[in-house]
Tab-separated table of C-alpha atoms in Angstrom:
chain	number	residue	atom	x	y	z
A	1	ASP	CA	12.350	4.403	-1.970
A	2	ALA	CA	14.045	7.479	-0.678
A	3	GLY	CA	14.100	7.548	3.131
A	4	ILE	CA	13.021	3.950	3.657
A	5	THR	CA	14.912	0.747	3.020
A	6	GLN	CA	14.056	-2.885	3.521
A	7	SER	CA	16.408	-5.803	3.961
A	8	PRO	CA	16.844	-8.364	2.663
A	9	ARG	CA	15.274	-7.889	-0.782
A	10	HIS	CA	14.934	-11.608	-1.329
A	11	LYS	CA	15.037	-14.555	1.036
A	12	VAL	CA	14.420	-18.262	0.782
A	13	THR	CA	13.999	-20.108	4.039
A	14	GLU	CA	12.898	-23.500	5.245
A	15	THR	CA	9.654	-24.284	7.007
A	16	GLY	CA	9.983	-23.955	10.753
A	17	THR	CA	12.915	-21.559	10.783
A	18	PRO	CA	12.732	-18.064	12.255
A	19	VAL	CA	13.028	-15.116	9.880
A	20	THR	CA	13.484	-11.413	10.577
A	21	LEU	CA	12.858	-8.670	8.073
A	22	ARG	CA	14.160	-5.181	8.681
A	23	CYS	CA	12.754	-1.801	7.800
A	24	HIS	CA	14.840	1.318	8.252
A	25	GLN	CA	13.695	4.918	7.787
A	26	THR	CA	15.520	8.217	7.796
A	27	GLU	CA	12.401	10.427	7.781
A	28	ASN	CA	11.776	10.384	11.541
A	29	HIS	CA	8.148	9.457	10.931
A	30	ARG	CA	6.104	8.264	13.860
A	31	TYR	CA	4.123	5.558	12.108
A	32	MET	CA	5.559	2.446	10.544
A	33	TYR	CA	3.724	-0.509	9.039
A	34	TRP	CA	4.269	-4.008	7.748
A	35	TYR	CA	1.993	-5.257	4.965
A	36	ARG	CA	1.987	-8.434	2.965
A	37	GLN	CA	0.971	-8.510	-0.667
A	38	ASP	CA	-0.643	-11.575	-2.211
A	39	PRO	CA	-2.413	-11.945	-5.554
A	40	GLY	CA	-6.104	-11.174	-5.250
A	41	HIS	CA	-5.750	-9.726	-1.769
A	42	GLY	CA	-3.955	-6.463	-2.346
A	43	LEU	CA	-2.038	-5.331	0.704
A	44	ARG	CA	-3.025	-6.573	4.131
A	45	LEU	CA	-1.787	-5.029	7.338
A	46	ILE	CA	0.255	-7.329	9.569
A	47	HIS	CA	1.428	-5.028	12.365
A	48	TYR	CA	2.005	-1.358	12.814
A	49	SER	CA	3.827	0.966	15.183
A	50	TYR	CA	2.880	4.400	16.455
A	51	GLY	CA	6.092	5.065	18.340
A	52	VAL	CA	9.101	3.457	19.946
A	53	LYS	CA	7.967	0.285	21.699
A	54	ASP	CA	4.353	1.044	20.728
A	55	THR	CA	2.981	-1.555	18.354
A	56	ASP	CA	-0.334	-3.155	17.554
A	57	LYS	CA	-1.800	-5.923	15.463
A	58	GLY	CA	-3.270	-5.631	12.015
A	59	GLU	CA	-5.713	-7.910	10.261
A	60	VAL	CA	-3.293	-10.779	9.529
A	61	SER	CA	-0.974	-10.795	12.540
A	62	ASP	CA	-1.052	-14.502	13.443
A	63	GLY	CA	2.426	-16.017	13.191
A	64	TYR	CA	4.162	-12.637	13.161
A	65	SER	CA	5.720	-10.418	15.785
A	66	VAL	CA	7.315	-6.985	15.578
A	67	SER	CA	9.649	-4.786	17.525
A	68	ARG	CA	10.575	-1.140	17.427
A	69	SER	CA	13.386	-0.170	19.762
A	70	LYS	CA	14.373	2.936	17.791
A	71	THR	CA	12.365	5.401	15.761
A	72	GLU	CA	14.151	4.423	12.597
A	73	ASP	CA	13.910	0.635	12.771
A	74	PHE	CA	10.899	-1.669	12.630
A	75	LEU	CA	11.527	-5.404	12.606
A	76	LEU	CA	9.118	-8.110	11.496
A	77	THR	CA	9.757	-11.638	12.766
A	78	LEU	CA	8.248	-14.873	11.615
A	79	GLU	CA	8.838	-17.080	14.637
A	80	SER	CA	8.467	-20.345	12.713
A	81	ALA	CA	8.003	-19.800	9.010
A	82	THR	CA	5.252	-21.658	7.157
A	83	SER	CA	4.542	-21.999	3.442
A	84	SER	CA	1.473	-19.757	3.848
A	85	GLN	CA	3.841	-16.930	4.750
A	86	THR	CA	5.428	-16.997	1.316
A	87	SER	CA	4.647	-13.494	0.131
A	88	VAL	CA	5.999	-10.085	-0.707
A	89	TYR	CA	6.378	-7.948	2.405
A	90	PHE	CA	6.252	-4.177	2.287
A	91	CYS	CA	7.202	-1.717	4.943
A	92	ALA	CA	5.646	1.739	4.893
A	93	ILE	CA	5.954	4.957	6.862
A	94	SER	CA	3.600	7.881	7.352
A	95	GLY	CA	3.329	10.975	9.453
A	96	ASP	CA	3.031	14.136	7.426
A	97	ARG	CA	-0.440	13.685	5.879
A	98	GLY	CA	1.184	12.867	2.607
A	99	GLY	CA	0.122	9.270	2.552
A	100	TYR	CA	2.426	6.329	2.848
A	101	THR	CA	5.946	5.991	1.572
A	102	PHE	CA	6.722	2.381	0.765
A	103	GLY	CA	9.909	0.418	0.779
A	104	SER	CA	10.914	-1.676	-2.200
A	105	GLY	CA	9.645	-4.892	-0.654
A	106	THR	CA	11.058	-8.223	0.474
A	107	ARG	CA	10.184	-11.323	-1.489
A	108	LEU	CA	10.093	-14.219	0.989
A	109	THR	CA	9.812	-17.822	-0.092
A	110	VAL	CA	9.265	-20.546	2.498
A	111	VAL	CA	10.104	-24.021	1.199
B	1	ALA	CA	-14.600	-0.794	9.745
B	2	GLN	CA	-13.089	0.720	6.655
B	3	SER	CA	-12.765	-1.187	3.410
B	4	VAL	CA	-12.130	-0.675	-0.275
B	5	THR	CA	-13.529	-2.482	-3.293
B	6	GLN	CA	-11.941	-2.315	-6.706
B	7	PRO	CA	-14.483	-4.064	-8.928
B	8	ASP	CA	-12.201	-4.557	-11.911
B	9	ILE	CA	-9.399	-7.079	-11.486
B	10	HIS	CA	-7.931	-6.487	-14.939
B	11	ILE	CA	-8.459	-3.818	-17.595
B	12	THR	CA	-6.981	-3.752	-21.073
B	13	VAL	CA	-6.827	-0.440	-22.877
B	14	SER	CA	-5.308	0.730	-26.147
B	15	GLU	CA	-2.505	3.244	-26.075
B	16	GLY	CA	-3.950	6.724	-26.450
B	17	ALA	CA	-7.372	5.710	-25.180
B	18	SER	CA	-8.888	6.947	-21.952
B	19	LEU	CA	-8.739	4.967	-18.741
B	20	GLU	CA	-11.033	4.862	-15.728
B	21	LEU	CA	-10.429	2.681	-12.686
B	22	ARG	CA	-13.203	2.252	-10.182
B	23	CYS	CA	-12.886	2.432	-6.418
B	24	ASN	CA	-15.672	2.148	-3.870
B	25	TYR	CA	-15.008	2.608	-0.194
B	26	SER	CA	-16.746	1.998	3.078
B	27	TYR	CA	-15.978	4.423	5.867
B	28	GLY	CA	-18.029	6.036	8.595
B	29	ALA	CA	-16.732	9.570	8.382
B	30	THR	CA	-15.005	11.777	5.862
B	31	PRO	CA	-12.317	9.559	4.416
B	32	TYR	CA	-8.786	10.178	3.351
B	33	LEU	CA	-8.441	8.547	-0.069
B	34	PHE	CA	-5.394	7.576	-2.063
B	35	TRP	CA	-4.394	5.979	-5.326
B	36	TYR	CA	-1.097	4.153	-5.639
B	37	VAL	CA	0.615	2.590	-8.640
B	38	GLN	CA	2.927	-0.390	-8.629
B	39	SER	CA	5.094	-1.252	-11.593
B	40	PRO	CA	6.229	-4.880	-11.881
B	41	GLY	CA	8.759	-5.799	-9.215
B	42	GLN	CA	8.578	-2.376	-7.626
B	43	GLY	CA	7.165	-0.777	-4.528
B	44	LEU	CA	4.072	1.401	-4.494
B	45	GLN	CA	4.151	5.027	-5.563
B	46	LEU	CA	1.581	7.614	-4.549
B	47	LEU	CA	-0.382	8.974	-7.532
B	48	LEU	CA	-2.726	11.321	-5.727
B	49	LYS	CA	-4.598	11.875	-2.490
B	50	TYR	CA	-7.826	13.442	-1.282
B	51	PHE	CA	-8.195	14.914	2.176
B	52	SER	CA	-10.832	17.623	1.790
B	53	GLY	CA	-11.868	20.511	-0.436
B	54	ASP	CA	-12.148	20.244	-4.194
B	55	THR	CA	-13.518	16.838	-5.077
B	56	LEU	CA	-11.496	16.635	-8.304
B	57	VAL	CA	-7.901	15.885	-7.449
B	58	GLN	CA	-4.950	16.103	-9.791
B	59	GLY	CA	-2.015	13.774	-9.428
B	60	ILE	CA	1.229	12.848	-11.052
B	61	LYS	CA	1.653	11.322	-14.518
B	62	GLY	CA	-1.517	13.003	-15.815
B	63	PHE	CA	-3.927	11.156	-13.529
B	64	GLU	CA	-6.918	12.638	-11.776
B	65	ALA	CA	-9.565	11.277	-9.438
B	66	GLU	CA	-12.992	12.449	-8.367
B	67	PHE	CA	-14.430	11.994	-4.899
B	68	LYS	CA	-18.181	11.389	-4.908
B	69	ARG	CA	-19.513	11.126	-1.388
B	70	SER	CA	-23.023	10.143	-2.497
B	71	GLN	CA	-21.645	7.144	-4.363
B	72	SER	CA	-18.808	6.361	-1.928
B	73	SER	CA	-16.498	6.356	-4.895
B	74	PHE	CA	-13.066	7.677	-5.795
B	75	ASN	CA	-12.498	6.744	-9.423
B	76	LEU	CA	-9.169	7.298	-11.134
B	77	ARG	CA	-8.989	8.623	-14.691
B	78	LYS	CA	-6.466	9.423	-17.372
B	79	PRO	CA	-7.490	10.958	-20.707
B	80	SER	CA	-4.838	9.249	-22.827
B	81	VAL	CA	-2.791	6.297	-21.619
B	82	HIS	CA	0.815	5.598	-22.480
B	83	TRP	CA	2.462	2.187	-22.652
B	84	SER	CA	4.319	3.097	-19.444
B	85	ASP	CA	0.993	3.232	-17.572
B	86	ALA	CA	0.823	-0.558	-17.617
B	87	ALA	CA	0.945	-1.429	-13.926
B	88	GLU	CA	-1.178	-2.401	-10.957
B	89	TYR	CA	-3.235	0.306	-9.295
B	90	PHE	CA	-4.401	0.328	-5.709
B	91	CYS	CA	-7.030	2.467	-4.042
B	92	ALA	CA	-6.739	3.048	-0.285
B	93	VAL	CA	-8.858	4.616	2.461
B	94	GLY	CA	-8.158	5.708	6.013
B	95	ALA	CA	-8.924	8.132	8.802
B	96	SER	CA	-5.822	10.071	7.932
B	97	ASP	CA	-2.702	8.668	6.399
B	98	TYR	CA	-2.771	6.280	9.314
B	99	LYS	CA	-3.599	2.573	9.017
B	100	LEU	CA	-4.795	2.613	5.452
B	101	SER	CA	-6.905	-0.185	4.024
B	102	PHE	CA	-6.145	-1.156	0.443
B	103	GLY	CA	-8.220	-2.627	-2.321
B	104	ALA	CA	-7.195	-5.818	-4.093
B	105	GLY	CA	-5.841	-3.836	-7.024
B	106	THR	CA	-6.569	-3.438	-10.727
B	107	THR	CA	-4.023	-4.573	-13.289
B	108	VAL	CA	-3.861	-2.382	-16.378
B	109	THR	CA	-2.539	-3.760	-19.642
B	110	VAL	CA	-1.829	-1.309	-22.469
B	111	ARG	CA	-1.939	-2.649	-26.003
B	112	ALA	CA	-0.251	-0.919	-28.902
Protein backbone atom coordinates (compact mmCIF):
# COMPACT_ATOMS: atom_id res chain seq x y z
CA ASP A 1 0.00 0.00 0.00
CA ALA A 2 1.08 3.54 -0.55
CA GLY A 3 3.44 4.72 2.20
CA ILE A 4 4.09 1.31 3.73
CA THR A 5 6.05 -1.61 2.37
CA GLN A 6 6.85 -5.03 3.73
CA SER A 7 9.73 -7.30 2.82
CA PRO A 8 10.03 -10.03 1.88
CA ARG A 9 6.62 -10.82 0.35
CA HIS A 10 7.18 -14.54 0.61
CA LYS A 11 9.61 -16.62 2.62
CA VAL A 12 10.15 -20.29 3.28
CA THR A 13 12.41 -21.16 6.16
CA GLU A 14 13.39 -24.18 8.18
CA THR A 15 12.36 -24.91 11.74
CA GLY A 16 14.80 -23.46 14.23
CA THR A 17 16.21 -20.74 12.00
CA PRO A 18 15.92 -17.04 12.80
CA VAL A 19 13.77 -14.89 10.51
CA THR A 20 13.39 -11.12 10.29
CA LEU A 21 10.55 -9.36 8.55
CA ARG A 22 10.80 -5.68 7.72
CA CYS A 23 8.20 -2.96 7.62
CA HIS A 24 9.04 0.43 6.19
CA GLN A 25 6.82 3.52 6.19
CA THR A 26 7.14 6.92 4.59
CA GLU A 27 4.19 8.53 6.41
CA ASN A 28 6.06 9.48 9.59
CA HIS A 29 3.33 7.88 11.68
CA ARG A 30 4.01 7.29 15.34
CA TYR A 31 2.33 3.92 15.70
CA MET A 32 3.36 0.74 13.95
CA TYR A 33 2.01 -2.76 14.42
CA TRP A 34 2.69 -6.36 13.52
CA TYR A 35 -0.30 -8.70 13.15
CA ARG A 36 -0.56 -12.28 12.06
CA GLN A 37 -3.51 -13.56 10.09
CA ASP A 38 -4.69 -17.15 10.39
CA PRO A 39 -7.92 -18.74 9.17
CA GLY A 40 -10.65 -18.49 11.78
CA HIS A 41 -8.69 -16.06 13.92
CA GLY A 42 -8.74 -12.87 11.92
CA LEU A 43 -5.82 -10.62 12.74
CA ARG A 44 -4.05 -10.95 16.05
CA LEU A 45 -1.65 -8.37 17.40
CA ILE A 46 1.91 -9.58 17.93
CA HIS A 47 3.77 -6.42 18.93
CA TYR A 48 3.34 -2.73 18.44
CA SER A 49 5.41 0.43 18.69
CA TYR A 50 4.45 3.90 19.85
CA GLY A 51 7.74 5.56 19.01
CA VAL A 52 11.41 4.97 18.36
CA LYS A 53 12.63 2.31 20.77
CA ASP A 54 9.18 2.19 22.39
CA THR A 55 7.52 -1.16 21.87
CA ASP A 56 5.11 -3.41 23.69
CA LYS A 57 3.61 -6.86 23.47
CA GLY A 58 0.33 -7.81 21.89
CA GLU A 59 -1.82 -10.85 22.51
CA VAL A 60 0.36 -13.40 20.68
CA SER A 61 3.90 -12.18 21.34
CA ASP A 62 5.54 -15.44 22.49
CA GLY A 63 8.38 -16.41 20.15
CA TYR A 64 8.58 -12.96 18.57
CA SER A 65 10.65 -9.86 19.19
CA VAL A 66 10.63 -6.43 17.57
CA SER A 67 12.85 -3.43 17.18
CA ARG A 68 12.34 0.12 16.06
CA SER A 69 15.52 2.15 15.77
CA LYS A 70 14.07 4.66 13.30
CA THR A 71 10.61 6.09 12.87
CA GLU A 72 10.26 4.52 9.47
CA ASP A 73 11.35 0.96 10.20
CA PHE A 74 9.79 -1.72 12.39
CA LEU A 75 11.37 -5.16 12.38
CA LEU A 76 9.77 -8.41 13.50
CA THR A 77 12.10 -11.27 14.41
CA LEU A 78 11.29 -14.89 14.96
CA GLU A 79 14.25 -16.01 17.04
CA SER A 80 13.80 -19.71 16.26
CA ALA A 81 11.02 -20.34 13.79
CA THR A 82 8.45 -23.05 14.49
CA SER A 83 5.75 -24.56 12.28
CA SER A 84 3.09 -22.80 14.37
CA GLN A 85 4.49 -19.50 13.12
CA THR A 86 3.55 -20.32 9.54
CA SER A 87 1.18 -17.48 8.79
CA VAL A 88 0.61 -14.29 6.87
CA TYR A 89 2.14 -11.31 8.65
CA PHE A 90 0.82 -7.80 8.21
CA CYS A 91 2.39 -4.56 9.23
CA ALA A 92 0.17 -1.55 9.83
CA ILE A 93 0.62 2.11 10.70
CA SER A 94 -1.69 4.65 12.29
CA GLY A 95 -1.54 8.14 13.65
CA ASP A 96 -3.98 10.50 12.00
CA ARG A 97 -7.31 9.09 13.24
CA GLY A 98 -7.89 7.62 9.85
CA GLY A 99 -7.59 4.04 10.94
CA TYR A 100 -4.84 1.70 9.96
CA THR A 101 -2.96 1.55 6.70
CA PHE A 102 -1.79 -1.98 6.01
CA GLY A 103 1.14 -3.34 4.12
CA SER A 104 0.68 -6.03 1.50
CA GLY A 105 1.69 -8.81 3.86
CA THR A 106 4.44 -11.41 4.13
CA ARG A 107 3.54 -15.05 3.64
CA LEU A 108 5.89 -17.08 5.86
CA THR A 109 6.13 -20.84 5.67
CA VAL A 110 8.16 -22.74 8.26
CA VAL A 111 9.03 -26.27 7.15
CA ALA B 1 -10.78 -5.63 27.25
CA GLN B 2 -12.05 -4.87 23.80
CA SER B 3 -13.22 -7.56 21.42
CA VAL B 4 -15.18 -8.05 18.24
CA THR B 5 -17.50 -10.85 17.17
CA GLN B 6 -18.50 -11.44 13.59
CA PRO B 7 -21.18 -14.12 13.86
CA ASP B 8 -21.20 -15.11 10.21
CA ILE B 9 -18.13 -16.94 8.93
CA HIS B 10 -19.37 -17.15 5.35
CA ILE B 11 -22.20 -15.48 3.44
CA THR B 12 -23.29 -16.21 -0.10
CA VAL B 13 -25.30 -13.58 -1.92
CA SER B 14 -26.57 -13.19 -5.47
CA GLU B 15 -25.26 -10.36 -7.59
CA GLY B 16 -27.61 -7.41 -7.30
CA ALA B 17 -29.00 -8.52 -3.96
CA SER B 18 -28.50 -6.65 -0.72
CA LEU B 19 -25.81 -7.56 1.77
CA GLU B 20 -25.59 -7.14 5.52
CA LEU B 21 -22.61 -8.22 7.60
CA ARG B 22 -22.95 -8.32 11.35
CA CYS B 23 -20.46 -7.01 13.88
CA ASN B 24 -20.83 -6.97 17.64
CA TYR B 25 -18.23 -5.37 19.84
CA SER B 26 -17.30 -5.26 23.47
CA TYR B 27 -15.77 -2.04 24.72
CA GLY B 28 -16.07 -0.04 27.91
CA ALA B 29 -16.35 3.44 26.47
CA THR B 30 -17.32 5.05 23.21
CA PRO B 31 -15.57 2.95 20.61
CA TYR B 32 -13.85 3.77 17.39
CA LEU B 33 -15.20 1.28 14.84
CA PHE B 34 -13.92 0.26 11.45
CA TRP B 35 -14.71 -2.05 8.57
CA TYR B 36 -11.95 -3.36 6.35
CA VAL B 37 -12.07 -5.44 3.18
CA GLN B 38 -9.47 -7.90 1.99
CA SER B 39 -9.45 -9.25 -1.53
CA PRO B 40 -7.69 -12.58 -2.08
CA GLY B 41 -3.94 -12.29 -1.71
CA GLN B 42 -4.14 -8.62 -0.83
CA GLY B 43 -3.75 -6.43 2.20
CA LEU B 44 -6.65 -4.84 4.05
CA GLN B 45 -8.36 -1.71 2.79
CA LEU B 46 -10.39 0.64 4.95
CA LEU B 47 -14.07 0.76 3.92
CA LEU B 48 -15.38 3.14 6.54
CA LYS B 49 -14.92 4.31 10.10
CA TYR B 50 -17.01 5.65 12.97
CA PHE B 51 -15.60 7.99 15.58
CA SER B 52 -18.58 10.03 16.74
CA GLY B 53 -21.59 11.96 15.47
CA ASP B 54 -24.02 10.57 12.93
CA THR B 55 -24.52 6.89 13.60
CA LEU B 56 -24.97 6.07 9.90
CA VAL B 57 -21.60 6.16 8.21
CA GLN B 58 -20.97 6.14 4.49
CA GLY B 59 -17.90 4.49 3.06
CA ILE B 60 -16.25 3.64 -0.19
CA LYS B 61 -17.61 1.26 -2.84
CA GLY B 62 -21.23 1.98 -1.87
CA PHE B 63 -21.00 0.53 1.64
CA GLU B 64 -22.55 1.98 4.76
CA ALA B 65 -22.62 0.97 8.40
CA GLU B 66 -24.81 1.87 11.35
CA PHE B 67 -23.58 2.22 14.91
CA LYS B 68 -26.13 1.07 17.48
CA ARG B 69 -24.85 1.64 20.99
CA SER B 70 -27.78 -0.14 22.64
CA GLN B 71 -27.01 -3.31 20.70
CA SER B 72 -23.21 -2.91 20.68
CA SER B 73 -23.35 -3.42 16.95
CA PHE B 74 -21.82 -1.91 13.84
CA ASN B 75 -23.35 -3.75 10.91
CA LEU B 76 -22.16 -3.22 7.36
CA ARG B 77 -24.62 -2.97 4.48
CA LYS B 78 -24.68 -2.61 0.73
CA PRO B 79 -27.95 -2.28 -1.21
CA SER B 80 -26.80 -4.11 -4.34
CA VAL B 81 -23.66 -6.23 -4.48
CA HIS B 82 -21.36 -6.59 -7.45
CA TRP B 83 -19.22 -9.61 -8.28
CA SER B 84 -16.18 -7.53 -7.28
CA ASP B 85 -17.49 -7.37 -3.69
CA ALA B 86 -16.48 -10.99 -3.17
CA ALA B 87 -13.85 -10.72 -0.44
CA GLU B 88 -13.27 -11.11 3.27
CA TYR B 89 -14.57 -8.38 5.55
CA PHE B 90 -13.22 -7.50 8.96
CA CYS B 91 -14.76 -5.40 11.69
CA ALA B 92 -12.42 -3.71 14.18
CA VAL B 93 -12.75 -1.76 17.43
CA GLY B 94 -10.39 0.41 19.44
CA ALA B 95 -9.97 3.39 21.71
CA SER B 96 -8.85 5.45 18.77
CA ASP B 97 -7.10 4.16 15.72
CA TYR B 98 -4.62 2.73 18.18
CA LYS B 99 -4.27 -0.98 18.95
CA LEU B 100 -7.34 -2.16 17.14
CA SER B 101 -8.90 -5.54 17.83
CA PHE B 102 -10.25 -7.38 14.81
CA GLY B 103 -13.00 -9.89 14.34
CA ALA B 104 -12.37 -13.26 12.73
CA GLY B 105 -13.80 -12.03 9.44
CA THR B 106 -16.72 -12.84 7.17
CA THR B 107 -16.10 -14.27 3.72
CA VAL B 108 -18.56 -13.07 1.09
CA THR B 109 -19.18 -15.12 -2.03
CA VAL B 110 -21.16 -13.51 -4.86
CA ARG B 111 -23.00 -15.82 -7.22
CA ALA B 112 -24.08 -14.77 -10.68
